[in-house]
Amino acid sequence: MKIGLVLSGGGARGVAHIGVLKALDEMGVKFSILSGTSAGSIVAALYSYGYKPDKIFDIVKNLSFFKSVSPAWTWAGLLKMDGLEALLRKYLPENNFNALKIPLTIAATEIRIGRTHYFTEGELIPALVSSSSVPAVFKPVSFNGGLYVDGGLLDNLPVLPIRGKCDFIVGSHCNHISSEFDAKNLKLVIERSLLMAISSNTLESRQLCDVFIEPTRMDRFSSFDIGKAQEIFDYGYQFTKQNFMPHHFQKQTVE
């Protein structure tokens, strides 16, 4: 049976995916195809290249550009993704989809035409950077004639491009929105509003998953809360261990 895994975007919250992967690895769940957006695409790429979850966590928790980023509203002030690109080139030196051990689909938004583009071949790192370029924070990525920003704008849980390529799909979504919210300042209101808007485009995708893993109360973490990486990782791991068993990842047949 071919099992697919789809990882959502979510900034620093995406570290939860690594904890989920660690738990699934311990259950013996093997994946035949992966798909991801933004932070989820980075985790998926490192996993499909062959890194184990603990090593992926060591790599991702030191992403320094997450620690000092703040939105910049002028074009000249937008940040570049140089830090992420350098890190990816270190750990994915071949920079090509062909180097991956598990097929991967990466979702990015082509901002000029307003559609999702799914990368599956060719250069890997520009696709990952394109998928992770949060609007109003990072400059759009110009690549192969397209202009790309964060894939989460239109498809934050890219199930559709791989649904027909596997028998069973596991979705990991790190953007659960709880009812516990204190509107203490404008920054929190803006971030929650964006989180709600992006999460709305996952409603159809989550219905296409055979197993949907969504750790609760993830909105207590900011998209740039990489300083809480250990807590986010541990929570994703414990949530999966406590709520899922190996039999959940087996296709049920009706006689």
JSON list of C-alpha atoms in Angstrom, two decimals, residues 11 15-16 48 51 59 66 76-77 79 87 102 132 144 167 170 193 196 217 219 222 226 253:
[
{"chain": "A", "resi": 11, "resn": "GLY", "atom": "CA", "xyz": [6.31, 29.00, 10.14]},
{"chain": "A", "resi": 15, "resn": "VAL", "atom": "CA", "xyz": [8.55, 22.18, 13.87]},
{"chain": "A", "resi": 16, "resn": "ALA", "atom": "CA", "xyz": [5.56, 20.18, 15.18]},
{"chain": "A", "resi": 48, "resn": "SER", "atom": "CA", "xyz": [12.68, 12.58, 1.78]},
{"chain": "A", "resi": 51, "resn": "TYR", "atom": "CA", "xyz": [17.50, 12.64, 7.34]},
{"chain": "A", "resi": 59, "resn": "ILE", "atom": "CA", "xyz": [18.93, 21.49, 11.49]},
{"chain": "A", "resi": 66, "resn": "PHE", "atom": "CA", "xyz": [13.29, 33.21, 12.13]},
{"chain": "A", "resi": 76, "resn": "ALA", "atom": "CA", "xyz": [13.14, 47.83, -0.50]},
{"chain": "A", "resi": 77, "resn": "GLY", "atom": "CA", "xyz": [12.82, 46.73, 3.12]},
{"chain": "A", "resi": 79, "resn": "LEU", "atom": "CA", "xyz": [14.07, 40.52, 3.60]},
{"chain": "A", "resi": 87, "resn": "LEU", "atom": "CA", "xyz": [21.24, 26.24, 5.11]},
{"chain": "A", "resi": 102, "resn": "ILE", "atom": "CA", "xyz": [10.96, 9.73, -1.74]},
{"chain": "A", "resi": 132, "resn": "SER", "atom": "CA", "xyz": [8.41, 29.68, 2.09]},
{"chain": "A", "resi": 144, "resn": "ASN", "atom": "CA", "xyz": [12.02, 29.84, -14.19]},
{"chain": "A", "resi": 167, "resn": "ASP", "atom": "CA", "xyz": [-3.78, 4.57, -1.60]},
{"chain": "A", "resi": 170, "resn": "VAL", "atom": "CA", "xyz": [-1.83, 11.18, 6.22]},
{"chain": "A", "resi": 193, "resn": "SER", "atom": "CA", "xyz": [-6.56, 36.84, 11.14]},
{"chain": "A", "resi": 196, "resn": "MET", "atom": "CA", "xyz": [-7.70, 31.93, 10.03]},
{"chain": "A", "resi": 217, "resn": "ARG", "atom": "CA", "xyz": [-3.91, 24.87, 20.57]},
{"chain": "A", "resi": 219, "resn": "ASP", "atom": "CA", "xyz": [-2.12, 29.10, 17.88]},
{"chain": "A", "resi": 222, "resn": "SER", "atom": "CA", "xyz": [3.73, 32.52, 16.81]},
{"chain": "A", "resi": 226, "resn": "ILE", "atom": "CA", "xyz": [11.55, 29.41, 16.72]},
{"chain": "A", "resi": 253, "resn": "THR", "atom": "CA", "xyz": [-11.42, -2.96, 3.90]}
]
